Amino acid sequence: MTFLLHNKSALVTGAASGIGRAAAIRFAQEGAQVCLADINRAGLEAVADEIGEQAFTCSLDVTDANSYQRCIDQMQERFGAVDIAFLNAGYLGPMEGFESLDAALFDRHININLKGVFFGLKALLPAMAAGGSVVVTASTAGVIGLAESPAYAAAKHGVIGLVKSCAAAFAARDSRVNVICPGAVDTPMIGGGNSGIATPESLPRVPLRGSGSAQHVAELAVWLVSSRAGFVNGQAHIIDAGLLSTFVPAPVGP
Ligand SMILES: NC(=O)c1ccc[n+]([C@@H]2O[C@H](COP(=O)([O-])OP(=O)(O)OC[C@H]3O[C@@H](n4cnc5c(N)ncnc54)[C@H](O)[C@@H]3O)[C@@H](O)[C@H]2O)c1
């Protein structure tokens, strides 16, 4: 049996929950040693217990550049370098349309969802092993607008621009960096559909029915960080059951 990530060292942020948890488990199943990083310490310990000896935890606040460096230092001490990084931590927060959005909430989105990725990429660039791969989680809200949360959409659009713009710098060090853009997937972030975000089930125009799961997204992340995706760099990969591929006009009339 071939393991896609045999003996690779992998950093996963947002690993305490949802997509990060699912990806960390899949990375370990494929043979990786995983550094689980998150601000949620209790959640981290629970995921570490699930994975067992292939995982260790590192407290991380993505808004603090030093905090990233501490996790990367620990990985370098253990493994010499970082082979894989999944920068996935993120924040959705309250749904505030443009009229009610204030500067404090806008800043919070930019600090966690965009600047948090910037700090991660800056810390990783010199630390990546040759042949390494970074994947960053944006969103379909990084490709089209989200009237319910313009601040989230602005930050996620920024993530895609940032990753595309630093792909050459990673390639110069023989590493790759890509973005994944999930549509609505069933995780604590969207709270069982209570966030006001449309889910695949609630959108008649989604070509594939059924809810997206964290596992669906984790499978794409596994492929992108593996050598099978060795010629894939600097791209945004949408995983949304076809949501953005079709346009169905709103019904006309009463
Ligand atoms: N669930 C969806 O429908 C969906 C859709 C598109 C994109 N995303 C993105 O996927 C990623 C993962 O989200 P999820 O759905 O698994 O949500 P989640 O809430 O289950 O997980 C997010 C994780 O990020 C961590 N986090 C938040 N702020 C942090 C900080 N400052 N420092 C470190 N960790 C922090 C949280 O503690 C949590 O464990 C996010 O970037 C999110 O924006 C989610």
PDB file of C-alpha atoms and ligand atoms in Angstrom:
ATOM      1  CA  MET A   1       0.000   0.000   0.000  1.00  0.00           C
ATOM      2  CA  THR A   2       1.328   3.443  -0.930  1.00  0.00           C
ATOM      3  CA  PHE A   3       0.981   6.300   1.512  1.00  0.00           C
ATOM      4  CA  LEU A   4       0.843   9.678  -0.238  1.00  0.00           C
ATOM      5  CA  LEU A   5       2.527  11.629   2.581  1.00  0.00           C
ATOM      6  CA  HIS A   6       4.845   9.007   4.051  1.00  0.00           C
ATOM      7  CA  ASN A   7       7.202  10.587   6.636  1.00  0.00           C
ATOM      8  CA  LYS A   8       6.297  14.142   5.641  1.00  0.00           C
ATOM      9  CA  SER A   9       6.059  16.836   8.311  1.00  0.00           C
ATOM     10  CA  ALA A  10       2.798  18.783   8.097  1.00  0.00           C
ATOM     11  CA  LEU A  11       1.574  21.945   9.811  1.00  0.00           C
ATOM     12  CA  VAL A  12      -2.231  22.291   9.975  1.00  0.00           C
ATOM     13  CA  THR A  13      -3.774  25.497  11.309  1.00  0.00           C
ATOM     14  CA  GLY A  14      -7.368  25.552  12.484  1.00  0.00           C
ATOM     15  CA  ALA A  15      -6.734  21.906  13.350  1.00  0.00           C
ATOM     16  CA  ALA A  16      -9.020  21.887  16.404  1.00  0.00           C
ATOM     17  CA  SER A  17     -12.229  21.781  14.364  1.00  0.00           C
ATOM     18  CA  GLY A  18     -13.994  21.247  11.059  1.00  0.00           C
ATOM     19  CA  ILE A  19     -11.908  21.186   7.888  1.00  0.00           C
ATOM     20  CA  GLY A  20      -8.574  21.455   9.721  1.00  0.00           C
ATOM     21  CA  ARG A  21      -9.389  18.506  11.960  1.00  0.00           C
ATOM     22  CA  ALA A  22     -10.496  16.392   8.971  1.00  0.00           C
ATOM     23  CA  ALA A  23      -7.367  17.289   6.996  1.00  0.00           C
ATOM     24  CA  ALA A  24      -5.046  16.570   9.936  1.00  0.00           C
ATOM     25  CA  ILE A  25      -6.581  13.115  10.331  1.00  0.00           C
ATOM     26  CA  ARG A  26      -6.263  12.406   6.585  1.00  0.00           C
ATOM     27  CA  PHE A  27      -2.647  13.667   6.478  1.00  0.00           C
ATOM     28  CA  ALA A  28      -1.800  11.294   9.327  1.00  0.00           C
ATOM     29  CA  GLN A  29      -3.601   8.408   7.612  1.00  0.00           C
ATOM     30  CA  GLU A  30      -1.392   9.083   4.581  1.00  0.00           C
ATOM     31  CA  GLY A  31       1.720   8.767   6.739  1.00  0.00           C
ATOM     32  CA  ALA A  32       2.476  12.374   7.751  1.00  0.00           C
ATOM     33  CA  GLN A  33       3.668  13.606  11.146  1.00  0.00           C
ATOM     34  CA  VAL A  34       1.285  16.440  11.943  1.00  0.00           C
ATOM     35  CA  CYS A  35       1.725  19.628  13.970  1.00  0.00           C
ATOM     36  CA  LEU A  36      -1.799  20.575  15.045  1.00  0.00           C
ATOM     37  CA  ALA A  37      -2.036  24.343  15.531  1.00  0.00           C
ATOM     38  CA  ASP A  38      -4.994  26.387  16.744  1.00  0.00           C
ATOM     39  CA  ILE A  39      -6.076  28.990  19.295  1.00  0.00           C
ATOM     40  CA  ASN A  40      -8.515  26.437  20.773  1.00  0.00           C
ATOM     41  CA  ARG A  41      -6.291  24.438  23.137  1.00  0.00           C
ATOM     42  CA  ALA A  42      -8.963  21.965  24.314  1.00  0.00           C
ATOM     43  CA  GLY A  43     -10.010  21.202  20.745  1.00  0.00           C
ATOM     44  CA  LEU A  44      -6.378  20.631  19.773  1.00  0.00           C
ATOM     45  CA  GLU A  45      -5.864  18.081  22.545  1.00  0.00           C
ATOM     46  CA  ALA A  46      -8.996  16.174  21.506  1.00  0.00           C
ATOM     47  CA  VAL A  47      -7.805  15.918  17.888  1.00  0.00           C
ATOM     48  CA  ALA A  48      -4.305  14.933  19.035  1.00  0.00           C
ATOM     49  CA  ASP A  49      -5.844  12.106  21.078  1.00  0.00           C
ATOM     50  CA  GLU A  50      -7.786  10.945  18.010  1.00  0.00           C
ATOM     51  CA  ILE A  51      -4.668  10.839  15.836  1.00  0.00           C
ATOM     52  CA  GLY A  52      -2.231   9.422  18.386  1.00  0.00           C
ATOM     53  CA  GLU A  53       1.542   9.362  18.126  1.00  0.00           C
ATOM     54  CA  GLN A  54       1.727  10.950  14.659  1.00  0.00           C
ATOM     55  CA  ALA A  55       0.448  14.256  16.063  1.00  0.00           C
ATOM     56  CA  PHE A  56       1.651  16.947  18.427  1.00  0.00           C
ATOM     57  CA  THR A  57       0.018  20.250  19.322  1.00  0.00           C
ATOM     58  CA  CYS A  58       1.169  23.843  19.169  1.00  0.00           C
ATOM     59  CA  SER A  59      -0.841  26.832  20.428  1.00  0.00           C
ATOM     60  CA  LEU A  60      -1.201  29.314  17.615  1.00  0.00           C
ATOM     61  CA  ASP A  61      -2.871  32.670  17.226  1.00  0.00           C
ATOM     62  CA  VAL A  62      -2.628  33.460  13.526  1.00  0.00           C
ATOM     63  CA  THR A  63      -2.767  37.204  14.265  1.00  0.00           C
ATOM     64  CA  ASP A  64       0.616  36.898  16.014  1.00  0.00           C
ATOM     65  CA  ALA A  65       3.629  36.350  13.753  1.00  0.00           C
ATOM     66  CA  ASN A  66       5.769  35.151  16.690  1.00  0.00           C
ATOM     67  CA  SER A  67       3.244  32.477  17.465  1.00  0.00           C
ATOM     68  CA  TYR A  68       3.687  31.008  13.953  1.00  0.00           C
ATOM     69  CA  GLN A  69       7.440  31.099  14.370  1.00  0.00           C
ATOM     70  CA  ARG A  70       7.188  29.088  17.601  1.00  0.00           C
ATOM     71  CA  CYS A  71       5.267  26.311  15.812  1.00  0.00           C
ATOM     72  CA  ILE A  72       7.693  26.281  12.899  1.00  0.00           C
ATOM     73  CA  ASP A  73      10.679  26.225  15.274  1.00  0.00           C
ATOM     74  CA  GLN A  74       9.196  23.156  16.968  1.00  0.00           C
ATOM     75  CA  MET A  75       8.729  21.447  13.601  1.00  0.00           C
ATOM     76  CA  GLN A  76      12.296  22.245  12.562  1.00  0.00           C
ATOM     77  CA  GLU A  77      13.615  20.859  15.841  1.00  0.00           C
ATOM     78  CA  ARG A  78      11.700  17.599  15.346  1.00  0.00           C
ATOM     79  CA  PHE A  79      11.882  17.124  11.574  1.00  0.00           C
ATOM     80  CA  GLY A  80      14.529  19.532  10.246  1.00  0.00           C
ATOM     81  CA  ALA A  81      12.079  21.307   7.921  1.00  0.00           C
ATOM     82  CA  VAL A  82       8.425  21.725   7.028  1.00  0.00           C
ATOM     83  CA  ASP A  83       7.270  19.609   4.083  1.00  0.00           C
ATOM     84  CA  ILE A  84       3.592  20.523   4.131  1.00  0.00           C
ATOM     85  CA  ALA A  85       1.502  23.375   5.505  1.00  0.00           C
ATOM     86  CA  PHE A  86      -2.255  23.763   5.447  1.00  0.00           C
ATOM     87  CA  LEU A  87      -3.069  27.358   6.475  1.00  0.00           C
ATOM     88  CA  ASN A  88      -6.730  26.865   7.173  1.00  0.00           C
ATOM     89  CA  ALA A  89      -7.672  28.718  10.393  1.00  0.00           C
ATOM     90  CA  GLY A  90     -10.425  31.231   9.795  1.00  0.00           C
ATOM     91  CA  TYR A  91     -13.201  33.326  11.262  1.00  0.00           C
ATOM     92  CA  LEU A  92     -16.741  33.913  10.052  1.00  0.00           C
ATOM     93  CA  GLY A  93     -18.315  35.867  12.932  1.00  0.00           C
ATOM     94  CA  PRO A  94     -21.643  37.671  12.836  1.00  0.00           C
ATOM     95  CA  MET A  95     -23.355  38.233   9.511  1.00  0.00           C
ATOM     96  CA  GLU A  96     -23.263  42.001   8.961  1.00  0.00           C
ATOM     97  CA  GLY A  97     -24.207  43.382   5.562  1.00  0.00           C
ATOM     98  CA  PHE A  98     -22.437  46.462   4.237  1.00  0.00           C
ATOM     99  CA  GLU A  99     -24.748  49.005   5.881  1.00  0.00           C
ATOM    100  CA  SER A 100     -24.264  47.666   9.413  1.00  0.00           C
ATOM    101  CA  LEU A 101     -20.610  46.559   9.048  1.00  0.00           C
ATOM    102  CA  ASP A 102     -18.305  48.620  11.282  1.00  0.00           C
ATOM    103  CA  ALA A 103     -14.540  49.115  11.154  1.00  0.00           C
ATOM    104  CA  ALA A 104     -13.870  46.882  14.177  1.00  0.00           C
ATOM    105  CA  LEU A 105     -15.480  43.839  12.561  1.00  0.00           C
ATOM    106  CA  PHE A 106     -13.814  44.652   9.223  1.00  0.00           C
ATOM    107  CA  ASP A 107     -10.420  44.775  10.970  1.00  0.00           C
ATOM    108  CA  ARG A 108     -11.111  41.473  12.729  1.00  0.00           C
ATOM    109  CA  HIS A 109     -11.746  39.740   9.404  1.00  0.00           C
ATOM    110  CA  ILE A 110      -8.658  41.240   7.813  1.00  0.00           C
ATOM    111  CA  ASN A 111      -6.475  40.401  10.833  1.00  0.00           C
ATOM    112  CA  ILE A 112      -7.509  36.758  11.136  1.00  0.00           C
ATOM    113  CA  ASN A 113      -8.456  35.750   7.605  1.00  0.00           C
ATOM    114  CA  LEU A 114      -5.934  37.742   5.548  1.00  0.00           C
ATOM    115  CA  LYS A 115      -3.087  39.026   7.721  1.00  0.00           C
ATOM    116  CA  GLY A 116      -3.127  35.681   9.545  1.00  0.00           C
ATOM    117  CA  VAL A 117      -2.333  33.992   6.228  1.00  0.00           C
ATOM    118  CA  PHE A 118       0.320  36.611   5.393  1.00  0.00           C
ATOM    119  CA  PHE A 119       2.140  35.897   8.683  1.00  0.00           C
ATOM    120  CA  GLY A 120       1.970  32.175   7.977  1.00  0.00           C
ATOM    121  CA  LEU A 121       3.339  32.453   4.451  1.00  0.00           C
ATOM    122  CA  LYS A 122       6.146  34.790   5.570  1.00  0.00           C
ATOM    123  CA  ALA A 123       7.221  32.401   8.313  1.00  0.00           C
ATOM    124  CA  LEU A 124       6.982  29.345   6.072  1.00  0.00           C
ATOM    125  CA  LEU A 125       8.867  30.595   3.007  1.00  0.00           C
ATOM    126  CA  PRO A 126      12.371  30.114   4.473  1.00  0.00           C
ATOM    127  CA  ALA A 127      11.329  27.017   6.441  1.00  0.00           C
ATOM    128  CA  MET A 128       9.897  24.850   3.646  1.00  0.00           C
ATOM    129  CA  ALA A 129      11.770  21.752   2.521  1.00  0.00           C
ATOM    130  CA  ALA A 130      12.557  21.397  -1.193  1.00  0.00           C
ATOM    131  CA  GLY A 131       9.503  19.873  -2.864  1.00  0.00           C
ATOM    132  CA  GLY A 132       7.272  21.291  -0.140  1.00  0.00           C
ATOM    133  CA  SER A 133       3.658  22.318  -0.584  1.00  0.00           C
ATOM    134  CA  VAL A 134       1.444  24.909   1.098  1.00  0.00           C
ATOM    135  CA  VAL A 135      -2.332  25.022   0.785  1.00  0.00           C
ATOM    136  CA  VAL A 136      -4.400  27.945   2.076  1.00  0.00           C
ATOM    137  CA  THR A 137      -8.145  27.882   2.686  1.00  0.00           C
ATOM    138  CA  ALA A 138     -10.026  30.808   1.154  1.00  0.00           C
ATOM    139  CA  SER A 139     -13.687  30.339   0.175  1.00  0.00           C
ATOM    140  CA  THR A 140     -16.098  30.686  -2.711  1.00  0.00           C
ATOM    141  CA  ALA A 141     -16.545  34.082  -1.007  1.00  0.00           C
ATOM    142  CA  GLY A 142     -13.007  34.760  -2.242  1.00  0.00           C
ATOM    143  CA  VAL A 143     -14.237  34.459  -5.822  1.00  0.00           C
ATOM    144  CA  ILE A 144     -17.675  36.109  -5.702  1.00  0.00           C
ATOM    145  CA  GLY A 145     -19.120  38.646  -3.270  1.00  0.00           C
ATOM    146  CA  LEU A 146     -21.038  37.749  -0.115  1.00  0.00           C
ATOM    147  CA  ALA A 147     -23.677  40.374   0.673  1.00  0.00           C
ATOM    148  CA  GLU A 148     -24.175  38.893   4.173  1.00  0.00           C
ATOM    149  CA  SER A 149     -20.497  39.446   5.090  1.00  0.00           C
ATOM    150  CA  PRO A 150     -18.521  41.827   2.855  1.00  0.00           C
ATOM    151  CA  ALA A 151     -15.613  41.825   5.334  1.00  0.00           C
ATOM    152  CA  TYR A 152     -15.223  38.040   5.141  1.00  0.00           C
ATOM    153  CA  ALA A 153     -15.437  38.157   1.331  1.00  0.00           C
ATOM    154  CA  ALA A 154     -12.898  40.997   1.108  1.00  0.00           C
ATOM    155  CA  ALA A 155     -10.423  39.090   3.278  1.00  0.00           C
ATOM    156  CA  LYS A 156     -10.903  35.849   1.330  1.00  0.00           C
ATOM    157  CA  HIS A 157     -10.493  37.668  -2.015  1.00  0.00           C
ATOM    158  CA  GLY A 158      -7.252  39.028  -0.564  1.00  0.00           C
ATOM    159  CA  VAL A 159      -6.059  35.540   0.337  1.00  0.00           C
ATOM    160  CA  ILE A 160      -6.342  34.432  -3.291  1.00  0.00           C
ATOM    161  CA  GLY A 161      -4.479  37.496  -4.545  1.00  0.00           C
ATOM    162  CA  LEU A 162      -1.777  37.027  -1.934  1.00  0.00           C
ATOM    163  CA  VAL A 163      -1.224  33.352  -2.690  1.00  0.00           C
ATOM    164  CA  LYS A 164      -1.127  33.875  -6.454  1.00  0.00           C
ATOM    165  CA  SER A 165       1.358  36.683  -5.930  1.00  0.00           C
ATOM    166  CA  CYS A 166       3.764  34.689  -3.781  1.00  0.00           C
ATOM    167  CA  ALA A 167       3.693  31.476  -5.859  1.00  0.00           C
ATOM    168  CA  ALA A 168       6.819  32.578  -7.712  1.00  0.00           C
ATOM    169  CA  ALA A 169       8.689  33.145  -4.431  1.00  0.00           C
ATOM    170  CA  PHE A 170       7.790  29.635  -3.247  1.00  0.00           C
ATOM    171  CA  ALA A 171       8.615  28.141  -6.659  1.00  0.00           C
ATOM    172  CA  ALA A 172      12.057  29.787  -6.495  1.00  0.00           C
ATOM    173  CA  ARG A 173      12.636  27.633  -3.395  1.00  0.00           C
ATOM    174  CA  ASP A 174      11.212  24.534  -5.109  1.00  0.00           C
ATOM    175  CA  SER A 175       7.930  24.686  -3.211  1.00  0.00           C
ATOM    176  CA  ARG A 176       4.327  25.159  -4.283  1.00  0.00           C
ATOM    177  CA  VAL A 177       1.453  27.180  -2.835  1.00  0.00           C
ATOM    178  CA  ASN A 178      -2.225  26.869  -3.761  1.00  0.00           C
ATOM    179  CA  VAL A 179      -5.609  27.980  -2.477  1.00  0.00           C
ATOM    180  CA  ILE A 180      -8.772  25.980  -1.954  1.00  0.00           C
ATOM    181  CA  CYS A 181     -12.158  27.666  -2.094  1.00  0.00           C
ATOM    182  CA  PRO A 182     -14.866  25.604  -0.422  1.00  0.00           C
ATOM    183  CA  GLY A 183     -18.538  26.385  -0.837  1.00  0.00           C
ATOM    184  CA  ALA A 184     -20.689  25.840   2.236  1.00  0.00           C
ATOM    185  CA  VAL A 185     -19.547  22.744   4.106  1.00  0.00           C
ATOM    186  CA  ASP A 186     -21.013  21.360   7.277  1.00  0.00           C
ATOM    187  CA  THR A 187     -18.662  22.437  10.103  1.00  0.00           C
ATOM    188  CA  PRO A 188     -19.116  24.272  13.414  1.00  0.00           C
ATOM    189  CA  MET A 189     -18.337  27.518  11.543  1.00  0.00           C
ATOM    190  CA  ILE A 190     -21.668  27.577   9.778  1.00  0.00           C
ATOM    191  CA  GLY A 191     -23.392  26.142  12.825  1.00  0.00           C
ATOM    192  CA  GLY A 192     -25.743  23.676  11.216  1.00  0.00           C
ATOM    193  CA  GLY A 193     -27.062  26.313   8.838  1.00  0.00           C
ATOM    194  CA  ASN A 194     -27.782  28.913  11.550  1.00  0.00           C
ATOM    195  CA  SER A 195     -25.309  31.473  10.266  1.00  0.00           C
ATOM    196  CA  GLY A 196     -27.461  32.828   7.470  1.00  0.00           C
ATOM    197  CA  ILE A 197     -24.993  31.431   4.932  1.00  0.00           C
ATOM    198  CA  ALA A 198     -26.716  29.475   2.182  1.00  0.00           C
ATOM    199  CA  THR A 199     -25.944  25.775   2.305  1.00  0.00           C
ATOM    200  CA  PRO A 200     -25.943  23.388  -0.663  1.00  0.00           C
ATOM    201  CA  GLU A 201     -29.238  22.006   0.627  1.00  0.00           C
ATOM    202  CA  SER A 202     -30.850  25.440   0.636  1.00  0.00           C
ATOM    203  CA  LEU A 203     -29.687  26.470  -2.817  1.00  0.00           C
ATOM    204  CA  PRO A 204     -31.763  25.061  -5.651  1.00  0.00           C
ATOM    205  CA  ARG A 205     -29.080  25.920  -8.189  1.00  0.00           C
ATOM    206  CA  VAL A 206     -26.303  23.703  -6.741  1.00  0.00           C
ATOM    207  CA  PRO A 207     -25.870  21.019  -9.393  1.00  0.00           C
ATOM    208  CA  LEU A 208     -24.789  18.308  -6.918  1.00  0.00           C
ATOM    209  CA  ARG A 209     -27.195  17.762  -4.062  1.00  0.00           C
ATOM    210  CA  GLY A 210     -26.247  16.994  -0.471  1.00  0.00           C
ATOM    211  CA  SER A 211     -24.135  18.841   2.057  1.00  0.00           C
ATOM    212  CA  GLY A 212     -20.446  19.377   1.562  1.00  0.00           C
ATOM    213  CA  SER A 213     -18.402  17.860   4.366  1.00  0.00           C
ATOM    214  CA  ALA A 214     -15.040  18.638   5.895  1.00  0.00           C
ATOM    215  CA  GLN A 215     -13.878  15.287   4.468  1.00  0.00           C
ATOM    216  CA  HIS A 216     -14.622  16.420   0.910  1.00  0.00           C
ATOM    217  CA  VAL A 217     -12.341  19.409   1.413  1.00  0.00           C
ATOM    218  CA  ALA A 218      -9.688  17.347   3.208  1.00  0.00           C
ATOM    219  CA  GLU A 219      -9.396  15.037   0.184  1.00  0.00           C
ATOM    220  CA  LEU A 220      -8.586  17.978  -2.081  1.00  0.00           C
ATOM    221  CA  ALA A 221      -6.019  19.209   0.440  1.00  0.00           C
ATOM    222  CA  VAL A 222      -4.360  15.767   0.584  1.00  0.00           C
ATOM    223  CA  TRP A 223      -4.013  15.688  -3.186  1.00  0.00           C
ATOM    224  CA  LEU A 224      -2.692  19.252  -3.426  1.00  0.00           C
ATOM    225  CA  VAL A 225      -0.013  18.757  -0.780  1.00  0.00           C
ATOM    226  CA  SER A 226       1.071  15.424  -2.287  1.00  0.00           C
ATOM    227  CA  SER A 227       3.623  14.942  -5.051  1.00  0.00           C
ATOM    228  CA  ARG A 228       0.770  13.904  -7.358  1.00  0.00           C
ATOM    229  CA  ALA A 229       0.007  17.620  -7.663  1.00  0.00           C
ATOM    230  CA  GLY A 230       3.667  18.438  -8.312  1.00  0.00           C
ATOM    231  CA  PHE A 231       2.914  20.665 -11.333  1.00  0.00           C
ATOM    232  CA  VAL A 232       0.040  22.553  -9.683  1.00  0.00           C
ATOM    233  CA  ASN A 233       1.051  25.944  -8.321  1.00  0.00           C
ATOM    234  CA  GLY A 234      -0.398  29.370  -7.637  1.00  0.00           C
ATOM    235  CA  GLN A 235      -4.017  28.465  -8.360  1.00  0.00           C
ATOM    236  CA  ALA A 236      -7.358  28.774  -6.593  1.00  0.00           C
ATOM    237  CA  HIS A 237      -9.249  25.464  -6.599  1.00  0.00           C
ATOM    238  CA  ILE A 238     -13.003  25.699  -6.094  1.00  0.00           C
ATOM    239  CA  ILE A 239     -14.761  22.831  -4.319  1.00  0.00           C
ATOM    240  CA  ASP A 240     -18.449  23.714  -4.216  1.00  0.00           C
ATOM    241  CA  ALA A 241     -20.525  20.950  -5.866  1.00  0.00           C
ATOM    242  CA  GLY A 242     -20.821  23.197  -8.919  1.00  0.00           C
ATOM    243  CA  LEU A 243     -22.382  26.175  -7.100  1.00  0.00           C
ATOM    244  CA  LEU A 244     -20.389  28.814  -8.993  1.00  0.00           C
ATOM    245  CA  SER A 245     -20.549  27.031 -12.322  1.00  0.00           C
ATOM    246  CA  THR A 246     -24.179  27.781 -13.059  1.00  0.00           C
ATOM    247  CA  PHE A 247     -26.352  30.861 -13.042  1.00  0.00           C
ATOM    248  CA  VAL A 248     -30.048  30.508 -12.342  1.00  0.00           C
ATOM    249  CA  PRO A 249     -31.915  33.830 -12.385  1.00  0.00           C
ATOM    250  CA  ALA A 250     -34.201  34.648  -9.461  1.00  0.00           C
ATOM    251  CA  PRO A 251     -37.866  33.998 -10.186  1.00  0.00           C
ATOM    252  CA  VAL A 252     -39.560  37.021 -11.775  1.00  0.00           C
ATOM    253  CA  GLY A 253     -42.791  38.456 -10.397  1.00  0.00           C
ATOM    254  CA  PRO A 254     -44.713  37.930  -7.165  1.00  0.00           C
TER     255      PRO A 254
HETATM  256  N1  LIG B   1     -17.474  25.775   6.679  1.00  0.00           N
HETATM  257  C1  LIG B   1     -17.656  26.413   5.532  1.00  0.00           C
HETATM  258  O1  LIG B   1     -18.754  26.397   4.956  1.00  0.00           O
HETATM  259  C2  LIG B   1     -16.488  27.121   4.881  1.00  0.00           C
HETATM  260  C3  LIG B   1     -16.663  27.552   3.557  1.00  0.00           C
HETATM  261  C4  LIG B   1     -15.608  28.217   2.925  1.00  0.00           C
HETATM  262  C5  LIG B   1     -14.427  28.432   3.597  1.00  0.00           C
HETATM  263  N2  LIG B   1     -14.288  28.002   4.900  1.00  0.00           N
HETATM  264  C6  LIG B   1     -13.013  28.264   5.536  1.00  0.00           C
HETATM  265  O2  LIG B   1     -12.502  27.017   5.967  1.00  0.00           O
HETATM  266  C7  LIG B   1     -11.592  27.238   7.063  1.00  0.00           C
HETATM  267  C8  LIG B   1     -11.903  26.274   8.182  1.00  0.00           C
HETATM  268  O3  LIG B   1     -13.206  26.573   8.667  1.00  0.00           O
HETATM  269  P1  LIG B   1     -14.203  25.472   9.279  1.00  0.00           P
HETATM  270  O4  LIG B   1     -15.425  25.513   8.453  1.00  0.00           O
HETATM  271  O5  LIG B   1     -13.471  24.200   9.485  1.00  0.00           O
HETATM  272  O6  LIG B   1     -14.568  26.211  10.638  1.00  0.00           O
HETATM  273  P2  LIG B   1     -14.307  25.812  12.167  1.00  0.00           P
HETATM  274  O7  LIG B   1     -14.899  26.957  12.943  1.00  0.00           O
HETATM  275  O8  LIG B   1     -14.772  24.438  12.414  1.00  0.00           O
HETATM  276  O9  LIG B   1     -12.715  25.854  12.280  1.00  0.00           O
HETATM  277  C9  LIG B   1     -11.985  27.065  12.265  1.00  0.00           C
HETATM  278  C10 LIG B   1     -10.798  26.902  13.201  1.00  0.00           C
HETATM  279  O10 LIG B   1      -9.981  28.078  13.124  1.00  0.00           O
HETATM  280  C11 LIG B   1      -9.539  28.364  14.445  1.00  0.00           C
HETATM  281  N3  LIG B   1      -9.173  29.763  14.600  1.00  0.00           N
HETATM  282  C12 LIG B   1      -9.987  30.854  14.561  1.00  0.00           C
HETATM  283  N4  LIG B   1      -9.291  31.952  14.825  1.00  0.00           N
HETATM  284  C13 LIG B   1      -7.999  31.574  15.038  1.00  0.00           C
HETATM  285  C14 LIG B   1      -6.808  32.277  15.354  1.00  0.00           C
HETATM  286  N5  LIG B   1      -6.790  33.613  15.538  1.00  0.00           N
HETATM  287  N6  LIG B   1      -5.654  31.569  15.465  1.00  0.00           N
HETATM  288  C15 LIG B   1      -5.655  30.216  15.318  1.00  0.00           C
HETATM  289  N7  LIG B   1      -6.765  29.494  15.041  1.00  0.00           N
HETATM  290  C16 LIG B   1      -7.926  30.171  14.893  1.00  0.00           C
HETATM  291  C17 LIG B   1     -10.728  28.014  15.338  1.00  0.00           C
HETATM  292  O11 LIG B   1     -10.349  27.843  16.697  1.00  0.00           O
HETATM  293  C18 LIG B   1     -11.226  26.735  14.674  1.00  0.00           C
HETATM  294  O12 LIG B   1     -10.637  25.583  15.235  1.00  0.00           O
HETATM  295  C19 LIG B   1     -11.732  28.719   7.415  1.00  0.00           C
HETATM  296  O13 LIG B   1     -10.659  29.436   6.848  1.00  0.00           O
HETATM  297  C20 LIG B   1     -13.040  29.116   6.785  1.00  0.00           C
HETATM  298  O14 LIG B   1     -13.105  30.499   6.499  1.00  0.00           O
HETATM  299  C21 LIG B   1     -15.293  27.348   5.546  1.00  0.00           C
END
